[in-house]
Amino acid sequence: MGECMNNKWETLLPSRNSTSSGGRGNMGILLYCPLTCSVTSSYLTVTWRSASHVIVSLVEDYPNYMIINLDKLDYCASLKNLETISTKQNYKFIQGDICDSHFVKLLFETQKIDIVLHFAAQTHVDLSFVRAFEFTYVNVYGTHVLLNAAYEAQVEKFIYVSTDEVYGGSLDKEFDESSPKQPTNPYASSKAAAECFVQSYWERYKFPVVITRSSNVYGPHQYPEKVIPKFISLLQHNRKCCIHGSGLQTRNFLYAADVVEAFLTVLQKGKPGEIYNIGTNFEMSVVQLAKELIQLIKETNSESEMDNWVDYVNDRPTNDMRYPMKSEKIHGLGWKPKVPWKEGIKKTIEWYRENFHNWKNAEKALEPFPVQSACV
């Protein structure tokens, strides 16, 4: 991956709440998730499933820019997560699918897009084992469709949001951006393959792409198929936490607000052709996570009582033990996580207490793996 070809990217998205004498700009942000997608219009395109926080931040902090939210409205989408900005003048919602090449081409022809933030993906690892072809279609083909349309439209920046899982697992070695990709599940494999397409457009055309690889994100708005909202919701419904295998596998958790700041940092300062890890040193085993949530929600410190709220279920076909990452590269751009675990998890627990039914099918997400009918 190469160095920056020019220095104008940092001016594409100005500092927050800045104004211009020319009125509202034409920044187009397209944000897409397999479940929730969004677009912004100073022509920035964004796609991802945890993107609601990014959309809200952009709409509220950059009132002079139009944000267009492109969303497929898949099973884990909820427009309720965007109700606070739904009537804002600089926000527009469009329903659509990045796998529809004709639609995507028309979108870029009718909406001048300068920047793309592409988070779009099927991301549920459990589901990827039983629907691997669907993950390949959405995550690889859909990315190629969006990437090529952005290239033909000559957008000025294309940010592809990937995952730490492309590295595969490691018990001791920390991954940096140059580490080889060794994915071990269909989801991670599809993201790694999509990365190759994105990188090829830089190598062949010098199309200004940036790739991010982040640790596990948690916080409000997340569909409860992910481990933290799933455990929280199970306990709040007086059901046991279902743990895959031994539960000794560990994960690094980043609060949503910190991830938003990371993406905005990459948007403003990331160099074309580069990869940035977005990680944290906060690491916790799944068993420890379950016990902490039981303590907070069930208000007990008794080991025997906590054991009553845990149920061990069959493990995934493959389940990496750790994803240790180095994030010094993005630290050099000025970003570091700020929200402490205890603060972030308490806010998350409270949000799910009031908002679990933001999704009509939220109950399905609480079933243990394998879930054959999650998207039916």
Short mmCIF file of C-alpha atoms in Angstrom, two decimals:
data_model
loop_
_atom_site.label_atom_id
_atom_site.label_comp_id
_atom_site.label_asym_id
_atom_site.label_seq_id
_atom_site.Cartn_x
_atom_site.Cartn_y
_atom_site.Cartn_z
CA MET A 1 0.00 0.00 0.00
CA GLY A 2 1.37 3.42 -0.86
CA GLU A 3 1.71 6.93 0.43
CA CYS A 4 -0.73 9.80 -0.06
CA MET A 5 -0.87 11.24 -3.55
CA ASN A 6 -2.14 14.62 -2.36
CA ASN A 7 -2.94 16.45 0.85
CA LYS A 8 -6.47 17.67 0.22
CA TRP A 9 -8.29 14.85 2.01
CA GLU A 10 -8.02 16.51 5.38
CA THR A 11 -10.06 19.41 3.99
CA LEU A 12 -12.85 17.22 2.60
CA LEU A 13 -14.46 16.97 6.02
CA PRO A 14 -13.76 20.11 8.10
CA SER A 15 -13.64 20.30 11.87
CA ARG A 16 -17.00 19.80 13.55
CA ASN A 17 -19.65 22.51 13.49
CA SER A 18 -17.61 24.56 11.03
CA THR A 19 -19.63 26.69 8.62
CA SER A 20 -19.03 28.02 5.14
CA SER A 21 -20.19 31.22 3.51
CA GLY A 22 -21.50 29.22 0.58
CA GLY A 23 -24.26 27.54 2.58
CA ARG A 24 -24.78 23.78 2.62
CA GLY A 25 -22.04 21.84 0.90
CA ASN A 26 -22.47 18.87 -1.37
CA MET A 27 -20.75 16.28 0.76
CA GLY A 28 -22.32 12.96 -0.09
CA ILE A 29 -21.94 10.21 2.44
CA LEU A 30 -23.35 6.85 1.44
CA LEU A 31 -23.64 4.47 4.33
CA TYR A 32 -24.71 0.87 3.72
CA CYS A 33 -25.13 -2.10 6.00
CA PRO A 34 -26.60 -5.47 5.22
CA LEU A 35 -29.14 -4.40 7.76
CA THR A 36 -28.68 -0.70 8.01
CA CYS A 37 -27.02 1.47 5.44
CA SER A 38 -26.37 5.13 5.14
CA VAL A 39 -25.22 7.76 2.77
CA THR A 40 -24.01 11.27 3.33
CA SER A 41 -23.93 13.92 0.75
CA SER A 42 -20.85 16.09 0.54
CA TYR A 43 -20.31 13.31 -1.26
CA LEU A 44 -19.20 10.79 1.10
CA THR A 45 -20.39 7.21 0.92
CA VAL A 46 -20.61 5.09 4.02
CA THR A 47 -21.71 1.49 4.43
CA TRP A 48 -21.79 -0.60 7.61
CA ARG A 49 -24.09 -2.19 10.18
CA SER A 50 -22.96 -0.25 13.26
CA ALA A 51 -23.09 2.85 11.14
CA SER A 52 -26.08 4.47 12.82
CA HIS A 53 -23.71 6.09 15.33
CA VAL A 54 -21.54 7.40 12.50
CA ILE A 55 -24.58 8.77 10.67
CA VAL A 56 -25.95 10.52 13.75
CA SER A 57 -22.57 12.07 14.48
CA LEU A 58 -22.13 13.33 10.92
CA VAL A 59 -25.66 14.72 10.67
CA GLU A 60 -25.44 16.52 14.01
CA ASP A 61 -21.85 17.74 13.81
CA TYR A 62 -21.75 18.73 10.13
CA PRO A 63 -25.04 20.60 9.50
CA ASN A 64 -23.71 22.10 6.26
CA TYR A 65 -23.40 18.68 4.64
CA MET A 66 -26.14 16.42 3.32
CA ILE A 67 -26.03 12.90 4.74
CA ILE A 68 -27.82 10.25 2.68
CA ASN A 69 -28.54 7.00 4.48
CA LEU A 70 -28.75 4.02 2.12
CA ASP A 71 -30.16 1.01 3.95
CA LYS A 72 -31.19 -2.41 2.71
CA LEU A 73 -33.39 -2.83 5.82
CA ASP A 74 -32.35 -6.43 6.34
CA TYR A 75 -33.37 -8.48 9.38
CA CYS A 76 -31.26 -6.57 11.88
CA ALA A 77 -32.03 -3.06 10.67
CA SER A 78 -33.99 -0.60 12.76
CA LEU A 79 -34.81 2.92 11.65
CA LYS A 80 -35.70 3.67 15.27
CA ASN A 81 -31.97 3.99 15.89
CA LEU A 82 -32.01 7.05 13.63
CA GLU A 83 -35.20 8.72 14.85
CA THR A 84 -33.28 11.61 16.44
CA ILE A 85 -32.10 12.78 13.01
CA SER A 86 -34.94 11.58 10.75
CA THR A 87 -36.35 15.10 10.29
CA LYS A 88 -33.03 16.91 9.91
CA GLN A 89 -32.71 18.90 6.69
CA ASN A 90 -29.24 17.52 6.01
CA TYR A 91 -30.34 13.88 6.23
CA LYS A 92 -31.98 11.69 3.59
CA PHE A 93 -32.88 7.99 3.74
CA ILE A 94 -32.76 5.74 0.66
CA GLN A 95 -33.59 2.04 0.72
CA GLY A 96 -31.40 -0.03 -1.57
CA ASP A 97 -29.01 -2.95 -1.99
CA ILE A 98 -25.33 -2.66 -2.93
CA CYS A 99 -25.59 -5.97 -4.77
CA ASP A 100 -27.95 -4.32 -7.27
CA SER A 101 -25.42 -3.00 -9.77
CA HIS A 102 -27.97 -1.02 -11.79
CA PHE A 103 -29.28 0.69 -8.67
CA VAL A 104 -25.78 1.50 -7.39
CA LYS A 105 -24.72 2.90 -10.77
CA LEU A 106 -27.82 5.10 -10.88
CA LEU A 107 -27.17 6.25 -7.33
CA PHE A 108 -23.71 7.51 -8.22
CA GLU A 109 -25.05 9.15 -11.37
CA THR A 110 -27.79 11.05 -9.54
CA GLN A 111 -26.09 11.79 -6.21
CA LYS A 112 -22.70 13.45 -6.51
CA ILE A 113 -20.58 11.45 -4.11
CA ASP A 114 -17.13 12.60 -3.05
CA ILE A 115 -16.34 10.09 -0.32
CA VAL A 116 -17.48 6.54 0.37
CA LEU A 117 -17.48 4.94 3.81
CA HIS A 118 -18.29 1.32 3.07
CA PHE A 119 -19.39 -0.71 6.08
CA ALA A 120 -21.85 -2.91 4.18
CA ALA A 121 -21.58 -6.56 5.11
CA GLN A 122 -23.18 -9.64 6.49
CA THR A 123 -21.28 -9.90 9.77
CA HIS A 124 -22.79 -12.61 12.00
CA VAL A 125 -20.04 -15.24 12.24
CA ASP A 126 -22.40 -17.99 13.43
CA LEU A 127 -24.69 -17.45 10.46
CA SER A 128 -21.77 -17.48 8.04
CA PHE A 129 -21.21 -21.17 8.70
CA VAL A 130 -24.68 -22.06 7.40
CA ARG A 131 -25.03 -19.30 4.78
CA ALA A 132 -21.50 -18.98 3.46
CA PHE A 133 -22.56 -18.31 -0.15
CA GLU A 134 -24.77 -15.42 0.95
CA PHE A 135 -21.83 -13.90 2.82
CA THR A 136 -19.65 -14.24 -0.26
CA TYR A 137 -22.32 -12.62 -2.42
CA VAL A 138 -22.98 -9.63 -0.17
CA ASN A 139 -19.52 -9.04 1.23
CA VAL A 140 -17.42 -9.73 -1.87
CA TYR A 141 -19.68 -9.13 -4.87
CA GLY A 142 -21.50 -6.23 -3.18
CA THR A 143 -18.20 -4.59 -2.31
CA HIS A 144 -16.97 -4.98 -5.88
CA VAL A 145 -20.17 -3.40 -7.23
CA LEU A 146 -19.89 -0.41 -4.90
CA LEU A 147 -16.14 -0.07 -5.41
CA ASN A 148 -16.38 -0.06 -9.19
CA ALA A 149 -19.26 2.42 -9.20
CA ALA A 150 -17.26 4.71 -6.91
CA TYR A 151 -14.23 4.38 -9.16
CA GLU A 152 -16.22 5.22 -12.28
CA ALA A 153 -17.73 8.22 -10.48
CA GLN A 154 -14.20 9.34 -9.54
CA VAL A 155 -14.95 9.74 -5.84
CA GLU A 156 -12.14 11.29 -3.83
CA LYS A 157 -11.95 8.74 -1.01
CA PHE A 158 -13.21 5.19 -0.48
CA ILE A 159 -12.97 3.78 3.05
CA TYR A 160 -13.55 0.05 3.39
CA VAL A 161 -14.44 -1.15 6.88
CA SER A 162 -13.02 -4.61 7.51
CA THR A 163 -12.40 -6.67 10.65
CA ASP A 164 -9.60 -7.97 12.86
CA GLU A 165 -10.82 -11.48 12.05
CA VAL A 166 -9.06 -11.40 8.67
CA TYR A 167 -5.81 -12.05 10.56
CA GLY A 168 -7.04 -15.31 12.04
CA GLY A 169 -6.36 -16.15 15.66
CA SER A 170 -3.14 -15.82 17.67
CA LEU A 171 -2.23 -16.77 21.22
CA ASP A 172 0.75 -14.44 21.53
CA LYS A 173 1.77 -12.58 18.37
CA GLU A 174 0.19 -9.14 17.92
CA PHE A 175 -1.01 -8.31 14.43
CA ASP A 176 -0.02 -5.11 12.70
CA GLU A 177 -1.29 -3.90 9.35
CA SER A 178 1.40 -5.83 7.46
CA SER A 179 0.53 -9.19 9.05
CA PRO A 180 -0.72 -11.84 6.58
CA LYS A 181 -4.43 -12.54 6.31
CA GLN A 182 -5.31 -16.05 7.54
CA PRO A 183 -9.11 -16.07 8.06
CA THR A 184 -10.66 -19.16 9.65
CA ASN A 185 -14.41 -18.70 9.10
CA PRO A 186 -16.62 -17.80 6.11
CA TYR A 187 -17.35 -14.28 7.38
CA ALA A 188 -13.67 -13.40 7.84
CA SER A 189 -12.80 -15.04 4.52
CA SER A 190 -15.36 -12.93 2.68
CA LYS A 191 -14.03 -9.74 4.29
CA ALA A 192 -10.45 -10.69 3.41
CA ALA A 193 -11.46 -11.38 -0.20
CA ALA A 194 -13.25 -8.02 -0.40
CA GLU A 195 -10.11 -6.34 0.93
CA CYS A 196 -8.19 -7.82 -2.01
CA PHE A 197 -10.59 -6.19 -4.47
CA VAL A 198 -10.28 -2.85 -2.68
CA GLN A 199 -6.48 -3.04 -2.62
CA SER A 200 -6.38 -3.99 -6.31
CA TYR A 201 -8.07 -0.72 -7.28
CA TRP A 202 -5.28 1.15 -5.51
CA GLU A 203 -2.54 -0.94 -7.08
CA ARG A 204 -3.99 -0.82 -10.59
CA TYR A 205 -5.67 2.58 -10.79
CA LYS A 206 -4.29 4.45 -7.77
CA PHE A 207 -7.95 4.84 -6.78
CA PRO A 208 -7.74 6.44 -3.30
CA VAL A 209 -8.86 3.67 -0.96
CA VAL A 210 -8.33 3.21 2.79
CA ILE A 211 -8.98 0.00 4.76
CA THR A 212 -9.77 -0.20 8.48
CA ARG A 213 -9.73 -3.34 10.64
CA SER A 214 -11.47 -2.95 13.97
CA SER A 215 -11.91 -4.97 17.14
CA ASN A 216 -15.36 -6.00 18.40
CA VAL A 217 -17.68 -3.02 18.74
CA TYR A 218 -20.33 -2.79 21.46
CA GLY A 219 -22.87 -0.20 22.56
CA PRO A 220 -26.45 0.93 21.88
CA HIS A 221 -28.17 0.22 18.54
CA GLN A 222 -26.49 -3.17 17.97
CA TYR A 223 -28.76 -6.03 16.91
CA PRO A 224 -28.75 -8.55 19.79
CA GLU A 225 -27.11 -11.39 17.85
CA LYS A 226 -23.69 -10.07 18.94
CA VAL A 227 -22.27 -11.41 22.18
CA ILE A 228 -22.60 -8.35 24.44
CA PRO A 229 -26.16 -7.29 23.53
CA LYS A 230 -27.15 -10.95 23.37
CA PHE A 231 -25.95 -11.69 26.91
CA ILE A 232 -27.49 -8.46 28.19
CA SER A 233 -30.84 -9.19 26.57
CA LEU A 234 -30.89 -12.81 27.71
CA LEU A 235 -30.29 -11.81 31.32
CA GLN A 236 -32.84 -8.99 31.15
CA HIS A 237 -35.36 -11.58 29.95
CA ASN A 238 -34.40 -13.96 32.77
CA ARG A 239 -32.66 -16.37 30.43
CA LYS A 240 -29.19 -17.90 30.66
CA CYS A 241 -26.12 -16.66 28.78
CA CYS A 242 -25.29 -19.27 26.12
CA ILE A 243 -21.53 -19.66 25.82
CA HIS A 244 -19.85 -21.34 22.85
CA GLY A 245 -17.50 -24.12 23.89
CA SER A 246 -15.32 -23.41 26.93
CA GLY A 247 -15.82 -19.65 26.84
CA LEU A 248 -12.09 -19.13 27.38
CA GLN A 249 -11.71 -17.38 24.03
CA THR A 250 -11.05 -13.67 24.50
CA ARG A 251 -12.12 -10.59 22.57
CA ASN A 252 -11.12 -6.92 22.56
CA PHE A 253 -14.11 -4.61 22.97
CA LEU A 254 -14.43 -1.02 21.74
CA TYR A 255 -17.30 1.26 22.69
CA ALA A 256 -19.31 2.62 19.76
CA ALA A 257 -18.52 6.28 20.50
CA ASP A 258 -14.79 5.54 20.33
CA VAL A 259 -15.22 3.76 17.00
CA VAL A 260 -17.09 6.74 15.59
CA GLU A 261 -14.13 8.96 16.49
CA ALA A 262 -11.78 6.46 14.84
CA PHE A 263 -13.71 6.50 11.57
CA LEU A 264 -13.89 10.30 11.56
CA THR A 265 -10.14 10.39 12.15
CA VAL A 266 -9.49 8.07 9.22
CA LEU A 267 -11.96 10.04 7.12
CA GLN A 268 -10.09 13.27 7.79
CA LYS A 269 -6.48 12.09 8.00
CA GLY A 270 -6.21 8.58 6.57
CA LYS A 271 -3.84 8.28 3.61
CA PRO A 272 -4.85 6.57 0.36
CA GLY A 273 -3.55 3.06 -0.07
CA GLU A 274 -3.14 2.53 3.67
CA ILE A 275 -4.61 0.11 6.23
CA TYR A 276 -5.41 1.13 9.82
CA ASN A 277 -6.07 -1.20 12.75
CA ILE A 278 -8.68 0.18 15.16
CA GLY A 279 -8.09 -1.70 18.38
CA THR A 280 -7.89 -1.54 22.15
CA ASN A 281 -5.84 -3.21 24.86
CA PHE A 282 -9.02 -4.03 26.79
CA GLU A 283 -9.42 -7.80 26.47
CA MET A 284 -11.87 -10.14 28.19
CA SER A 285 -12.81 -13.81 27.96
CA VAL A 286 -16.38 -14.69 27.08
CA VAL A 287 -16.80 -16.39 30.47
CA GLN A 288 -15.55 -13.28 32.27
CA LEU A 289 -17.87 -11.13 30.17
CA ALA A 290 -20.87 -13.26 31.13
CA LYS A 291 -20.00 -13.09 34.83
CA GLU A 292 -19.55 -9.31 34.79
CA LEU A 293 -22.92 -8.87 33.10
CA ILE A 294 -24.56 -11.25 35.58
CA GLN A 295 -23.11 -9.22 38.44
CA LEU A 296 -24.41 -5.96 36.97
CA ILE A 297 -27.84 -7.16 35.85
CA LYS A 298 -28.67 -9.84 38.44
CA GLU A 299 -26.80 -8.03 41.24
CA THR A 300 -25.00 -11.06 42.60
CA ASN A 301 -21.36 -11.85 43.39
CA SER A 302 -21.99 -15.47 44.33
CA GLU A 303 -20.13 -17.89 42.05
CA SER A 304 -22.83 -20.54 42.46
CA GLU A 305 -25.60 -18.08 41.63
CA MET A 306 -23.66 -16.81 38.62
CA ASP A 307 -23.22 -20.39 37.38
CA ASN A 308 -27.02 -20.71 37.38
CA TRP A 309 -27.17 -18.01 34.69
CA VAL A 310 -24.70 -19.68 32.30
CA ASP A 311 -25.37 -22.43 29.77
CA TYR A 312 -22.54 -23.93 27.71
CA VAL A 313 -23.58 -24.79 24.14
CA ASN A 314 -21.84 -26.38 21.15
CA ASP A 315 -18.88 -24.40 19.88
CA ARG A 316 -18.57 -22.97 16.39
CA PRO A 317 -16.85 -25.20 13.80
CA THR A 318 -13.86 -22.88 14.28
CA ASN A 319 -13.51 -20.29 17.03
CA ASP A 320 -10.32 -18.23 17.22
CA MET A 321 -8.99 -17.77 20.74
CA ARG A 322 -7.66 -14.21 20.41
CA TYR A 323 -7.27 -11.32 17.95
CA PRO A 324 -4.45 -9.22 19.47
CA MET A 325 -3.79 -6.12 17.34
CA LYS A 326 -1.36 -3.23 17.34
CA SER A 327 -2.98 0.17 16.71
CA GLU A 328 0.02 2.50 16.80
CA LYS A 329 -0.58 3.54 13.20
CA ILE A 330 -3.97 5.14 13.88
CA HIS A 331 -2.62 6.51 17.17
CA GLY A 332 -0.23 8.47 14.97
CA LEU A 333 -3.26 10.17 13.41
CA GLY A 334 -4.38 11.32 16.86
CA TRP A 335 -6.96 8.68 17.83
CA LYS A 336 -7.06 6.54 20.95
CA PRO A 337 -10.06 4.94 22.71
CA LYS A 338 -11.35 7.02 25.63
CA VAL A 339 -14.51 5.42 27.05
CA PRO A 340 -13.75 3.12 30.03
CA TRP A 341 -15.33 -0.33 30.00
CA LYS A 342 -17.41 0.24 33.13
CA GLU A 343 -18.88 3.43 31.71
CA GLY A 344 -19.60 1.98 28.28
CA ILE A 345 -21.16 -1.25 29.51
CA LYS A 346 -23.47 0.51 31.98
CA LYS A 347 -24.76 2.79 29.22
CA THR A 348 -25.25 -0.23 26.98
CA ILE A 349 -27.18 -2.22 29.61
CA GLU A 350 -29.50 0.70 30.25
CA TRP A 351 -30.16 1.23 26.54
CA TYR A 352 -31.22 -2.39 25.97
CA ARG A 353 -33.47 -2.27 28.99
CA GLU A 354 -35.57 0.33 27.16
CA ASN A 355 -34.97 -0.46 23.49
CA PHE A 356 -34.74 -4.24 22.98
CA HIS A 357 -37.92 -4.25 20.89
CA ASN A 358 -36.54 -1.75 18.38
CA TRP A 359 -36.33 -4.85 16.16
CA LYS A 360 -39.50 -6.85 15.43
CA ASN A 361 -37.57 -10.12 15.36
CA ALA A 362 -35.22 -9.42 18.27
CA GLU A 363 -36.34 -12.58 20.09
CA LYS A 364 -34.84 -14.75 17.31
CA ALA A 365 -31.43 -13.28 17.98
CA LEU A 366 -31.41 -14.80 21.47
CA GLU A 367 -31.40 -18.39 20.18
CA PRO A 368 -28.08 -20.27 20.51
CA PHE A 369 -26.02 -21.26 17.47
CA PRO A 370 -26.83 -22.69 14.99
CA VAL A 371 -29.72 -20.48 13.95
CA GLN A 372 -31.13 -21.71 10.65
CA SER A 373 -33.98 -19.23 10.32
CA ALA A 374 -32.51 -15.91 11.43
CA CYS A 375 -33.07 -14.18 8.08
CA VAL A 376 -36.29 -15.92 7.03
#
